[in-house]
Amino acid sequence: MAPQFVDYNADGHTDIVTATFDGSPHVSLGSKDGFHKPERILDGKGTRVMLAQFWNYKAEKWDENPSQPKGHCTSAVVFDWDNDGDFDLLLGSYGDGNLYRQMNEGSAGKPNFTGVNIPVLEDGNPLGVQGGITTPRLVDWNGDGLMDLLCGGYGNSYTAGIGGVVSVYLNTGKQGEPSFGKALSLIGPGEKGGLSPTRPDTGLYPEAVDYDGDGDLDLVVGGYSHWKPDGRILSTEEKARADDLTKELSAAQSGLNKLYEEIPSGEDATDEEVNEAYKKLRGSEDFKTLTKLVQTTKSELDKLIPPSKRESFVWLYRRTKLAQ
């Protein structure tokens, strides 16, 4: 997620580096003919780079690697941390919002990552982005020649919980020895539930670019906005119909929930049993009838009472002054 376009292996072609929700960073190498199939980035021992949580493709389930720090890697960028001429790895964690670095003991053309994930610090403490990191970006935010750290945060994407943020951590170290200060808030968490989409509330993915060509970095931010449109005044008949539809929808959803309760669960339930039960459920007439009833009832009700909305947009934040 949040791909980085960079010459990963120093061959003169642009490559794509990104992490995915499976918990590992990937690279798609570029060539004169285009991009190759994405491959997982491996450490020097040929082991898949990851934090603790990952999708185990052999067992087909979520798994934990106890030798790695807690976290679920869903974002990654390469950056020459120690200024030795080759790229090191930065791994962002979903959920806890921590950031880790993994050093490259190889060369620019032949990366050899250590397999050891070292916490990135802010003001001497482990960095933690509120709501989990969407993506880390290295930019010279304050124009002092050092690369600062720009991070976006997920926030709570589906409930009324706190939203995501965009923060910058200024580099107070030196070339080859980055040291980041406390987070400076560029976009704070917003209150969800307005009447229209006015700002990104969750899943904030920032990119720093001089959008207007005035010599400083602006922010282009992708993210979800949450709002609830103001409905029109209903007639007496429409109010009665809305009440009936609400009851019908609740009953249909309760019926579906009861069907799902029949799915095996617990430690004794095997994946094969669960998958077979889901297949049987989705093929049943009761499931098809209730699902169609939920869809048609909700569609009619939404025309009377607009539901809460969650849609993605891209916003531009123009810079007004340099952060010092």
PDB file of C-alpha atoms in Angstrom:
ATOM      1  CA  MET A   1       0.000   0.000   0.000  1.00  0.00           C
ATOM      2  CA  ALA A   2       1.213   3.551  -0.760  1.00  0.00           C
ATOM      3  CA  PRO A   3       3.771   2.484  -3.425  1.00  0.00           C
ATOM      4  CA  GLN A   4       7.180   4.115  -3.677  1.00  0.00           C
ATOM      5  CA  PHE A   5       8.695   4.608  -7.142  1.00  0.00           C
ATOM      6  CA  VAL A   6      12.457   4.252  -6.747  1.00  0.00           C
ATOM      7  CA  ASP A   7      15.483   2.578  -8.357  1.00  0.00           C
ATOM      8  CA  TYR A   8      15.605  -0.185  -5.749  1.00  0.00           C
ATOM      9  CA  ASN A   9      18.479  -2.189  -7.262  1.00  0.00           C
ATOM     10  CA  ALA A  10      20.478   0.651  -8.859  1.00  0.00           C
ATOM     11  CA  ASP A  11      20.135  -0.642 -12.431  1.00  0.00           C
ATOM     12  CA  GLY A  12      18.833   2.611 -13.882  1.00  0.00           C
ATOM     13  CA  HIS A  13      15.193   1.487 -14.062  1.00  0.00           C
ATOM     14  CA  THR A  14      12.381   2.709 -11.811  1.00  0.00           C
ATOM     15  CA  ASP A  15      11.015  -0.019  -9.541  1.00  0.00           C
ATOM     16  CA  ILE A  16       7.983  -0.136  -7.222  1.00  0.00           C
ATOM     17  CA  VAL A  17       8.389  -0.843  -3.508  1.00  0.00           C
ATOM     18  CA  THR A  18       5.314  -1.365  -1.355  1.00  0.00           C
ATOM     19  CA  ALA A  19       3.969  -3.456   1.487  1.00  0.00           C
ATOM     20  CA  THR A  20       0.668  -5.314   1.317  1.00  0.00           C
ATOM     21  CA  PHE A  21      -1.788  -6.478   3.939  1.00  0.00           C
ATOM     22  CA  ASP A  22      -0.101  -9.903   3.988  1.00  0.00           C
ATOM     23  CA  GLY A  23       2.513  -8.339   6.285  1.00  0.00           C
ATOM     24  CA  SER A  24       5.567  -8.134   4.011  1.00  0.00           C
ATOM     25  CA  PRO A  25       7.188  -5.541   1.743  1.00  0.00           C
ATOM     26  CA  HIS A  26       7.337  -6.336  -1.974  1.00  0.00           C
ATOM     27  CA  VAL A  27       9.278  -5.031  -4.933  1.00  0.00           C
ATOM     28  CA  SER A  28       8.271  -4.992  -8.589  1.00  0.00           C
ATOM     29  CA  LEU A  29      11.474  -4.517 -10.569  1.00  0.00           C
ATOM     30  CA  GLY A  30      11.362  -2.302 -13.606  1.00  0.00           C
ATOM     31  CA  SER A  31      12.975  -2.895 -16.967  1.00  0.00           C
ATOM     32  CA  LYS A  32      12.958  -1.460 -20.491  1.00  0.00           C
ATOM     33  CA  ASP A  33       9.885  -3.631 -21.101  1.00  0.00           C
ATOM     34  CA  GLY A  34       7.942  -2.549 -17.999  1.00  0.00           C
ATOM     35  CA  PHE A  35       7.505  -3.892 -14.472  1.00  0.00           C
ATOM     36  CA  HIS A  36       8.065  -7.500 -13.481  1.00  0.00           C
ATOM     37  CA  LYS A  37       5.818  -9.524 -11.187  1.00  0.00           C
ATOM     38  CA  PRO A  38       5.990  -8.328  -7.548  1.00  0.00           C
ATOM     39  CA  GLU A  39       8.231 -10.374  -5.260  1.00  0.00           C
ATOM     40  CA  ARG A  40       8.546 -10.386  -1.490  1.00  0.00           C
ATOM     41  CA  ILE A  41      11.645  -8.628  -0.191  1.00  0.00           C
ATOM     42  CA  LEU A  42      13.874 -11.130   1.603  1.00  0.00           C
ATOM     43  CA  ASP A  43      16.637 -10.648   4.160  1.00  0.00           C
ATOM     44  CA  GLY A  44      20.210 -11.882   3.758  1.00  0.00           C
ATOM     45  CA  LYS A  45      19.214 -15.393   4.888  1.00  0.00           C
ATOM     46  CA  GLY A  46      16.478 -15.618   2.286  1.00  0.00           C
ATOM     47  CA  THR A  47      13.766 -15.148   4.901  1.00  0.00           C
ATOM     48  CA  ARG A  48      10.656 -13.110   4.240  1.00  0.00           C
ATOM     49  CA  VAL A  49      10.951  -9.607   5.779  1.00  0.00           C
ATOM     50  CA  MET A  50       8.107  -8.966   8.247  1.00  0.00           C
ATOM     51  CA  LEU A  51       7.043  -7.876  11.693  1.00  0.00           C
ATOM     52  CA  ALA A  52       5.296 -10.342  14.014  1.00  0.00           C
ATOM     53  CA  GLN A  53       1.907 -10.669  12.307  1.00  0.00           C
ATOM     54  CA  PHE A  54       1.708 -12.064   8.778  1.00  0.00           C
ATOM     55  CA  TRP A  55      -0.438 -14.147   6.465  1.00  0.00           C
ATOM     56  CA  ASN A  56       0.874 -17.702   6.354  1.00  0.00           C
ATOM     57  CA  TYR A  57       0.307 -18.831   2.761  1.00  0.00           C
ATOM     58  CA  LYS A  58       1.200 -22.454   3.496  1.00  0.00           C
ATOM     59  CA  ALA A  59      -1.222 -22.802   6.411  1.00  0.00           C
ATOM     60  CA  GLU A  60      -3.680 -20.296   4.829  1.00  0.00           C
ATOM     61  CA  LYS A  61      -4.192 -18.384   8.082  1.00  0.00           C
ATOM     62  CA  TRP A  62      -2.910 -15.390  10.040  1.00  0.00           C
ATOM     63  CA  ASP A  63       0.201 -16.274  11.984  1.00  0.00           C
ATOM     64  CA  GLU A  64       2.716 -14.768  14.426  1.00  0.00           C
ATOM     65  CA  ASN A  65       6.508 -14.734  14.262  1.00  0.00           C
ATOM     66  CA  PRO A  66       7.631 -14.559  17.922  1.00  0.00           C
ATOM     67  CA  SER A  67      11.180 -13.574  16.943  1.00  0.00           C
ATOM     68  CA  GLN A  68       9.974 -10.244  15.521  1.00  0.00           C
ATOM     69  CA  PRO A  69       8.553  -7.197  17.329  1.00  0.00           C
ATOM     70  CA  LYS A  70       4.789  -6.918  17.646  1.00  0.00           C
ATOM     71  CA  GLY A  71       3.097  -5.317  14.689  1.00  0.00           C
ATOM     72  CA  HIS A  72       1.622  -5.907  11.247  1.00  0.00           C
ATOM     73  CA  CYS A  73       3.667  -4.428   8.407  1.00  0.00           C
ATOM     74  CA  THR A  74       1.370  -2.802   5.842  1.00  0.00           C
ATOM     75  CA  SER A  75       3.670  -0.020   4.602  1.00  0.00           C
ATOM     76  CA  ALA A  76       7.309   0.124   3.582  1.00  0.00           C
ATOM     77  CA  VAL A  77       9.770   2.512   1.965  1.00  0.00           C
ATOM     78  CA  VAL A  78      13.482   2.316   1.211  1.00  0.00           C
ATOM     79  CA  PHE A  79      15.815   5.056   2.449  1.00  0.00           C
ATOM     80  CA  ASP A  80      19.593   5.298   2.833  1.00  0.00           C
ATOM     81  CA  TRP A  81      19.456   5.612   6.619  1.00  0.00           C
ATOM     82  CA  ASP A  82      23.206   5.474   7.286  1.00  0.00           C
ATOM     83  CA  ASN A  83      24.278   7.346   4.125  1.00  0.00           C
ATOM     84  CA  ASP A  84      26.482   4.475   2.905  1.00  0.00           C
ATOM     85  CA  GLY A  85      25.193   4.450  -0.663  1.00  0.00           C
ATOM     86  CA  ASP A  86      22.574   1.676  -0.445  1.00  0.00           C
ATOM     87  CA  PHE A  87      18.934   1.534   0.570  1.00  0.00           C
ATOM     88  CA  ASP A  88      17.783   0.405   4.008  1.00  0.00           C
ATOM     89  CA  LEU A  89      14.156  -0.505   4.812  1.00  0.00           C
ATOM     90  CA  LEU A  90      11.536   1.305   6.863  1.00  0.00           C
ATOM     91  CA  LEU A  91       8.541  -0.817   7.917  1.00  0.00           C
ATOM     92  CA  GLY A  92       5.308   0.794   9.136  1.00  0.00           C
ATOM     93  CA  SER A  93       2.953  -1.086  11.431  1.00  0.00           C
ATOM     94  CA  TYR A  94      -0.825  -1.151  11.126  1.00  0.00           C
ATOM     95  CA  GLY A  95      -2.680  -0.859  14.436  1.00  0.00           C
ATOM     96  CA  ASP A  96       0.010   0.254  16.876  1.00  0.00           C
ATOM     97  CA  GLY A  97       1.564   2.755  14.463  1.00  0.00           C
ATOM     98  CA  ASN A  98       5.194   1.891  15.231  1.00  0.00           C
ATOM     99  CA  LEU A  99       7.967   2.253  12.666  1.00  0.00           C
ATOM    100  CA  TYR A 100      11.022   0.016  12.298  1.00  0.00           C
ATOM    101  CA  ARG A 101      14.208   0.142  10.272  1.00  0.00           C
ATOM    102  CA  GLN A 102      16.102  -2.809   8.844  1.00  0.00           C
ATOM    103  CA  MET A 103      19.648  -2.153   7.713  1.00  0.00           C
ATOM    104  CA  ASN A 104      21.216  -3.203   4.426  1.00  0.00           C
ATOM    105  CA  GLU A 105      24.647  -4.800   4.813  1.00  0.00           C
ATOM    106  CA  GLY A 106      24.935  -5.464   1.086  1.00  0.00           C
ATOM    107  CA  SER A 107      25.283  -2.988  -1.747  1.00  0.00           C
ATOM    108  CA  ALA A 108      23.071  -0.752  -3.842  1.00  0.00           C
ATOM    109  CA  GLY A 109      22.796  -3.424  -6.542  1.00  0.00           C
ATOM    110  CA  LYS A 110      22.590  -6.424  -4.208  1.00  0.00           C
ATOM    111  CA  PRO A 111      20.642  -5.606  -1.023  1.00  0.00           C
ATOM    112  CA  ASN A 112      21.393  -7.813   1.999  1.00  0.00           C
ATOM    113  CA  PHE A 113      19.006  -6.939   4.828  1.00  0.00           C
ATOM    114  CA  THR A 114      19.871  -8.020   8.364  1.00  0.00           C
ATOM    115  CA  GLY A 115      16.475  -9.424   9.376  1.00  0.00           C
ATOM    116  CA  VAL A 116      16.672  -7.347  12.575  1.00  0.00           C
ATOM    117  CA  ASN A 117      13.927  -4.739  13.020  1.00  0.00           C
ATOM    118  CA  ILE A 118      15.062  -1.714  15.035  1.00  0.00           C
ATOM    119  CA  PRO A 119      12.441   0.744  16.397  1.00  0.00           C
ATOM    120  CA  VAL A 120      12.582   4.239  14.934  1.00  0.00           C
ATOM    121  CA  LEU A 121      12.476   6.801  17.752  1.00  0.00           C
ATOM    122  CA  GLU A 122      10.801  10.172  18.182  1.00  0.00           C
ATOM    123  CA  ASP A 123      12.381  12.330  20.876  1.00  0.00           C
ATOM    124  CA  GLY A 124      14.058   9.215  22.320  1.00  0.00           C
ATOM    125  CA  ASN A 125      10.921   7.057  22.494  1.00  0.00           C
ATOM    126  CA  PRO A 126       9.481   4.521  20.016  1.00  0.00           C
ATOM    127  CA  LEU A 127       7.590   6.384  17.317  1.00  0.00           C
ATOM    128  CA  GLY A 128       3.863   5.690  17.338  1.00  0.00           C
ATOM    129  CA  VAL A 129       1.410   7.154  14.836  1.00  0.00           C
ATOM    130  CA  GLN A 130      -2.133   7.496  16.140  1.00  0.00           C
ATOM    131  CA  GLY A 131      -4.372   4.880  14.541  1.00  0.00           C
ATOM    132  CA  GLY A 132      -1.552   3.029  12.759  1.00  0.00           C
ATOM    133  CA  ILE A 133       0.763   4.136   9.949  1.00  0.00           C
ATOM    134  CA  THR A 134      -0.672   4.385   6.463  1.00  0.00           C
ATOM    135  CA  THR A 135       2.690   5.286   4.969  1.00  0.00           C
ATOM    136  CA  PRO A 136       6.031   6.833   5.968  1.00  0.00           C
ATOM    137  CA  ARG A 137       7.644   9.333   3.601  1.00  0.00           C
ATOM    138  CA  LEU A 138      11.120  10.936   3.767  1.00  0.00           C
ATOM    139  CA  VAL A 139      11.078  14.622   2.786  1.00  0.00           C
ATOM    140  CA  ASP A 140      13.084  17.735   3.630  1.00  0.00           C
ATOM    141  CA  TRP A 141      10.095  19.456   5.181  1.00  0.00           C
ATOM    142  CA  ASN A 142      11.900  22.460   6.706  1.00  0.00           C
ATOM    143  CA  GLY A 143      14.558  22.988   4.024  1.00  0.00           C
ATOM    144  CA  ASP A 144      17.631  22.340   6.210  1.00  0.00           C
ATOM    145  CA  GLY A 145      19.127  19.648   3.959  1.00  0.00           C
ATOM    146  CA  LEU A 146      18.124  16.741   6.221  1.00  0.00           C
ATOM    147  CA  MET A 147      15.366  14.257   5.439  1.00  0.00           C
ATOM    148  CA  ASP A 148      12.433  14.548   7.826  1.00  0.00           C
ATOM    149  CA  LEU A 149       9.794  11.895   8.385  1.00  0.00           C
ATOM    150  CA  LEU A 150       6.226  12.458   7.177  1.00  0.00           C
ATOM    151  CA  CYS A 151       3.620   9.936   8.353  1.00  0.00           C
ATOM    152  CA  GLY A 152      -0.097   9.447   7.840  1.00  0.00           C
ATOM    153  CA  GLY A 153      -2.424   7.572  10.168  1.00  0.00           C
ATOM    154  CA  TYR A 154      -5.415   5.303   9.616  1.00  0.00           C
ATOM    155  CA  GLY A 155      -7.629   6.233  12.559  1.00  0.00           C
ATOM    156  CA  ASN A 156     -10.817   4.288  13.217  1.00  0.00           C
ATOM    157  CA  SER A 157     -12.263   3.691   9.766  1.00  0.00           C
ATOM    158  CA  TYR A 158     -15.729   2.328  10.521  1.00  0.00           C
ATOM    159  CA  THR A 159     -17.045   3.767  13.797  1.00  0.00           C
ATOM    160  CA  ALA A 160     -17.316   7.103  15.550  1.00  0.00           C
ATOM    161  CA  GLY A 161     -13.824   6.609  17.016  1.00  0.00           C
ATOM    162  CA  ILE A 162     -10.955   9.023  16.575  1.00  0.00           C
ATOM    163  CA  GLY A 163      -9.822   9.844  13.056  1.00  0.00           C
ATOM    164  CA  GLY A 164      -6.460   9.680  11.317  1.00  0.00           C
ATOM    165  CA  VAL A 165      -3.697  12.292  11.265  1.00  0.00           C
ATOM    166  CA  VAL A 166      -0.751  13.563   9.264  1.00  0.00           C
ATOM    167  CA  SER A 167       2.390  14.394  11.267  1.00  0.00           C
ATOM    168  CA  VAL A 168       5.960  15.386  10.503  1.00  0.00           C
ATOM    169  CA  TYR A 169       8.976  14.471  12.619  1.00  0.00           C
ATOM    170  CA  LEU A 170      11.837  16.910  12.041  1.00  0.00           C
ATOM    171  CA  ASN A 171      15.319  15.452  11.701  1.00  0.00           C
ATOM    172  CA  THR A 172      17.641  17.002  14.304  1.00  0.00           C
ATOM    173  CA  GLY A 173      20.525  14.615  13.613  1.00  0.00           C
ATOM    174  CA  LYS A 174      22.962  14.654  10.721  1.00  0.00           C
ATOM    175  CA  GLN A 175      23.628  12.860   7.432  1.00  0.00           C
ATOM    176  CA  GLY A 176      23.925   9.146   8.152  1.00  0.00           C
ATOM    177  CA  GLU A 177      22.621   9.549  11.711  1.00  0.00           C
ATOM    178  CA  PRO A 178      18.960  10.627  11.619  1.00  0.00           C
ATOM    179  CA  SER A 179      17.358  11.683  14.886  1.00  0.00           C
ATOM    180  CA  PHE A 180      13.685  12.648  14.894  1.00  0.00           C
ATOM    181  CA  GLY A 181      11.937  15.018  17.280  1.00  0.00           C
ATOM    182  CA  LYS A 182       8.368  14.906  18.574  1.00  0.00           C
ATOM    183  CA  ALA A 183       5.499  14.754  16.123  1.00  0.00           C
ATOM    184  CA  LEU A 184       4.336  18.084  14.700  1.00  0.00           C
ATOM    185  CA  SER A 185       0.685  17.884  13.719  1.00  0.00           C
ATOM    186  CA  LEU A 186      -0.039  18.960  10.136  1.00  0.00           C
ATOM    187  CA  ILE A 187      -3.563  17.529  10.010  1.00  0.00           C
ATOM    188  CA  GLY A 188      -5.165  16.641  13.324  1.00  0.00           C
ATOM    189  CA  PRO A 189      -7.967  14.117  13.893  1.00  0.00           C
ATOM    190  CA  GLY A 190     -11.310  15.472  12.743  1.00  0.00           C
ATOM    191  CA  GLU A 191     -14.798  14.999  14.104  1.00  0.00           C
ATOM    192  CA  LYS A 192     -16.766  12.660  11.876  1.00  0.00           C
ATOM    193  CA  GLY A 193     -20.383  13.068  10.961  1.00  0.00           C
ATOM    194  CA  GLY A 194     -20.754  16.476   9.321  1.00  0.00           C
ATOM    195  CA  LEU A 195     -23.311  17.203   6.635  1.00  0.00           C
ATOM    196  CA  SER A 196     -20.815  17.018   3.765  1.00  0.00           C
ATOM    197  CA  PRO A 197     -17.296  15.765   3.015  1.00  0.00           C
ATOM    198  CA  THR A 198     -14.983  18.575   4.076  1.00  0.00           C
ATOM    199  CA  ARG A 199     -11.698  16.824   4.939  1.00  0.00           C
ATOM    200  CA  PRO A 200     -10.033  13.392   5.180  1.00  0.00           C
ATOM    201  CA  ASP A 201     -11.161  11.692   8.381  1.00  0.00           C
ATOM    202  CA  THR A 202      -9.571   8.236   8.187  1.00  0.00           C
ATOM    203  CA  GLY A 203      -6.910   6.429   6.187  1.00  0.00           C
ATOM    204  CA  LEU A 204      -4.831   9.543   5.493  1.00  0.00           C
ATOM    205  CA  TYR A 205      -2.143   8.904   2.839  1.00  0.00           C
ATOM    206  CA  PRO A 206       0.040  12.015   2.449  1.00  0.00           C
ATOM    207  CA  GLU A 207       2.473  12.977  -0.291  1.00  0.00           C
ATOM    208  CA  ALA A 208       4.652  16.103  -0.050  1.00  0.00           C
ATOM    209  CA  VAL A 209       5.096  18.005  -3.322  1.00  0.00           C
ATOM    210  CA  ASP A 210       5.543  21.621  -4.401  1.00  0.00           C
ATOM    211  CA  TYR A 211       2.108  21.643  -6.012  1.00  0.00           C
ATOM    212  CA  ASP A 212       1.946  25.377  -6.749  1.00  0.00           C
ATOM    213  CA  GLY A 213       5.632  25.904  -7.590  1.00  0.00           C
ATOM    214  CA  ASP A 214       6.244  28.509  -4.882  1.00  0.00           C
ATOM    215  CA  GLY A 215       9.339  26.817  -3.433  1.00  0.00           C
ATOM    216  CA  ASP A 216       7.856  24.965  -0.480  1.00  0.00           C
ATOM    217  CA  LEU A 217       6.247  21.570  -0.014  1.00  0.00           C
ATOM    218  CA  ASP A 218       2.459  21.273  -0.017  1.00  0.00           C
ATOM    219  CA  LEU A 219       0.446  18.221   0.982  1.00  0.00           C
ATOM    220  CA  VAL A 220      -1.665  16.027  -1.284  1.00  0.00           C
ATOM    221  CA  VAL A 221      -3.670  13.704   0.953  1.00  0.00           C
ATOM    222  CA  GLY A 222      -5.857  10.778   0.006  1.00  0.00           C
ATOM    223  CA  GLY A 223      -8.331   9.485   2.565  1.00  0.00           C
ATOM    224  CA  TYR A 224     -11.879   8.681   3.558  1.00  0.00           C
ATOM    225  CA  SER A 225     -14.396  11.299   4.586  1.00  0.00           C
ATOM    226  CA  HIS A 226     -17.313  10.392   6.864  1.00  0.00           C
ATOM    227  CA  TRP A 227     -20.526  12.414   6.814  1.00  0.00           C
ATOM    228  CA  LYS A 228     -24.298  12.177   7.071  1.00  0.00           C
ATOM    229  CA  PRO A 229     -26.313  14.207   4.563  1.00  0.00           C
ATOM    230  CA  ASP A 230     -29.171  16.267   5.930  1.00  0.00           C
ATOM    231  CA  GLY A 231     -32.413  14.597   4.818  1.00  0.00           C
ATOM    232  CA  ARG A 232     -35.517  16.343   3.564  1.00  0.00           C
ATOM    233  CA  ILE A 233     -38.708  16.794   5.606  1.00  0.00           C
ATOM    234  CA  LEU A 234     -40.888  13.707   5.199  1.00  0.00           C
ATOM    235  CA  SER A 235     -44.645  13.668   4.850  1.00  0.00           C
ATOM    236  CA  THR A 236     -46.783  11.734   7.346  1.00  0.00           C
ATOM    237  CA  GLU A 237     -47.090   8.858   4.896  1.00  0.00           C
ATOM    238  CA  GLU A 238     -43.336   8.828   4.246  1.00  0.00           C
ATOM    239  CA  LYS A 239     -42.555   8.790   7.980  1.00  0.00           C
ATOM    240  CA  ALA A 240     -44.873   5.818   8.441  1.00  0.00           C
ATOM    241  CA  ARG A 241     -43.265   4.039   5.508  1.00  0.00           C
ATOM    242  CA  ALA A 242     -39.787   4.747   6.893  1.00  0.00           C
ATOM    243  CA  ASP A 243     -40.802   3.255  10.258  1.00  0.00           C
ATOM    244  CA  ASP A 244     -42.118   0.124   8.553  1.00  0.00           C
ATOM    245  CA  LEU A 245     -38.984  -0.232   6.454  1.00  0.00           C
ATOM    246  CA  THR A 246     -36.774   0.179   9.531  1.00  0.00           C
ATOM    247  CA  LYS A 247     -38.611  -2.676  11.274  1.00  0.00           C
ATOM    248  CA  GLU A 248     -38.457  -4.875   8.168  1.00  0.00           C
ATOM    249  CA  LEU A 249     -34.739  -4.224   7.755  1.00  0.00           C
ATOM    250  CA  SER A 250     -34.038  -5.028  11.404  1.00  0.00           C
ATOM    251  CA  ALA A 251     -35.996  -8.297  11.168  1.00  0.00           C
ATOM    252  CA  ALA A 252     -34.207  -9.347   7.962  1.00  0.00           C
ATOM    253  CA  GLN A 253     -30.788  -8.577   9.414  1.00  0.00           C
ATOM    254  CA  SER A 254     -31.661 -10.526  12.573  1.00  0.00           C
ATOM    255  CA  GLY A 255     -32.646 -13.464  10.382  1.00  0.00           C
ATOM    256  CA  LEU A 256     -29.299 -13.343   8.594  1.00  0.00           C
ATOM    257  CA  ASN A 257     -27.453 -13.168  11.910  1.00  0.00           C
ATOM    258  CA  LYS A 258     -29.230 -16.328  13.087  1.00  0.00           C
ATOM    259  CA  LEU A 259     -28.156 -18.128   9.927  1.00  0.00           C
ATOM    260  CA  TYR A 260     -24.540 -17.089  10.511  1.00  0.00           C
ATOM    261  CA  GLU A 261     -24.739 -18.453  14.073  1.00  0.00           C
ATOM    262  CA  GLU A 262     -24.933 -21.919  12.518  1.00  0.00           C
ATOM    263  CA  ILE A 263     -21.369 -21.560  11.165  1.00  0.00           C
ATOM    264  CA  PRO A 264     -18.966 -23.711  13.274  1.00  0.00           C
ATOM    265  CA  SER A 265     -16.644 -21.683  15.496  1.00  0.00           C
ATOM    266  CA  GLY A 266     -14.130 -22.201  18.251  1.00  0.00           C
ATOM    267  CA  GLU A 267     -10.899 -24.165  18.464  1.00  0.00           C
ATOM    268  CA  ASP A 268     -12.560 -27.431  17.362  1.00  0.00           C
ATOM    269  CA  ALA A 269     -13.825 -25.988  14.070  1.00  0.00           C
ATOM    270  CA  THR A 270     -11.537 -26.811  11.151  1.00  0.00           C
ATOM    271  CA  ASP A 271     -11.042 -24.481   8.181  1.00  0.00           C
ATOM    272  CA  GLU A 272     -12.581 -27.124   5.936  1.00  0.00           C
ATOM    273  CA  GLU A 273     -15.721 -27.332   8.097  1.00  0.00           C
ATOM    274  CA  VAL A 274     -16.071 -23.550   8.237  1.00  0.00           C
ATOM    275  CA  ASN A 275     -15.591 -23.115   4.466  1.00  0.00           C
ATOM    276  CA  GLU A 276     -18.100 -25.879   3.711  1.00  0.00           C
ATOM    277  CA  ALA A 277     -20.636 -24.335   6.105  1.00  0.00           C
ATOM    278  CA  TYR A 278     -20.277 -20.926   4.422  1.00  0.00           C
ATOM    279  CA  LYS A 279     -20.716 -22.513   1.005  1.00  0.00           C
ATOM    280  CA  LYS A 280     -23.855 -24.325   2.161  1.00  0.00           C
ATOM    281  CA  LEU A 281     -25.212 -21.156   3.801  1.00  0.00           C
ATOM    282  CA  ARG A 282     -24.778 -18.964   0.719  1.00  0.00           C
ATOM    283  CA  GLY A 283     -26.516 -21.565  -1.424  1.00  0.00           C
ATOM    284  CA  SER A 284     -29.578 -21.821   0.822  1.00  0.00           C
ATOM    285  CA  GLU A 285     -32.909 -20.261  -0.209  1.00  0.00           C
ATOM    286  CA  ASP A 286     -33.322 -18.614   3.217  1.00  0.00           C
ATOM    287  CA  PHE A 287     -29.988 -16.813   2.820  1.00  0.00           C
ATOM    288  CA  LYS A 288     -30.766 -15.654  -0.720  1.00  0.00           C
ATOM    289  CA  THR A 289     -34.252 -14.439   0.270  1.00  0.00           C
ATOM    290  CA  LEU A 290     -33.081 -12.534   3.349  1.00  0.00           C
ATOM    291  CA  THR A 291     -30.100 -11.024   1.528  1.00  0.00           C
ATOM    292  CA  LYS A 292     -32.317  -9.720  -1.271  1.00  0.00           C
ATOM    293  CA  LEU A 293     -34.811  -8.391   1.290  1.00  0.00           C
ATOM    294  CA  VAL A 294     -32.051  -6.482   3.127  1.00  0.00           C
ATOM    295  CA  GLN A 295     -30.822  -4.968  -0.134  1.00  0.00           C
ATOM    296  CA  THR A 296     -34.242  -3.865  -1.441  1.00  0.00           C
ATOM    297  CA  THR A 297     -35.460  -2.616   1.937  1.00  0.00           C
ATOM    298  CA  LYS A 298     -32.306  -0.623   2.607  1.00  0.00           C
ATOM    299  CA  SER A 299     -32.376   0.860  -0.888  1.00  0.00           C
ATOM    300  CA  GLU A 300     -35.914   2.182  -0.379  1.00  0.00           C
ATOM    301  CA  LEU A 301     -35.187   3.397   3.155  1.00  0.00           C
ATOM    302  CA  ASP A 302     -32.048   5.257   2.038  1.00  0.00           C
ATOM    303  CA  LYS A 303     -34.144   7.318  -0.395  1.00  0.00           C
ATOM    304  CA  LEU A 304     -36.246   8.532   2.526  1.00  0.00           C
ATOM    305  CA  ILE A 305     -33.552   8.846   5.200  1.00  0.00           C
ATOM    306  CA  PRO A 306     -30.049   9.384   3.786  1.00  0.00           C
ATOM    307  CA  PRO A 307     -27.553   7.019   5.457  1.00  0.00           C
ATOM    308  CA  SER A 308     -24.118   7.912   6.776  1.00  0.00           C
ATOM    309  CA  LYS A 309     -21.553   7.976   3.993  1.00  0.00           C
ATOM    310  CA  ARG A 310     -17.894   6.978   3.766  1.00  0.00           C
ATOM    311  CA  GLU A 311     -16.128   7.815   0.520  1.00  0.00           C
ATOM    312  CA  SER A 312     -12.549   8.435  -0.531  1.00  0.00           C
ATOM    313  CA  PHE A 313     -11.266  11.709  -1.978  1.00  0.00           C
ATOM    314  CA  VAL A 314      -7.973  13.512  -2.566  1.00  0.00           C
ATOM    315  CA  TRP A 315      -7.355  16.850  -0.833  1.00  0.00           C
ATOM    316  CA  LEU A 316      -4.782  19.571  -1.424  1.00  0.00           C
ATOM    317  CA  TYR A 317      -3.298  21.483   1.532  1.00  0.00           C
ATOM    318  CA  ARG A 318      -1.258  24.469   0.401  1.00  0.00           C
ATOM    319  CA  ARG A 319       1.739  25.360   2.566  1.00  0.00           C
ATOM    320  CA  THR A 320       1.632  28.803   4.188  1.00  0.00           C
ATOM    321  CA  LYS A 321       4.928  28.783   6.134  1.00  0.00           C
ATOM    322  CA  LEU A 322       7.956  26.581   6.802  1.00  0.00           C
ATOM    323  CA  ALA A 323       8.098  24.473   9.969  1.00  0.00           C
ATOM    324  CA  GLN A 324      11.227  25.287  12.002  1.00  0.00           C
TER     325      GLN A 324
END
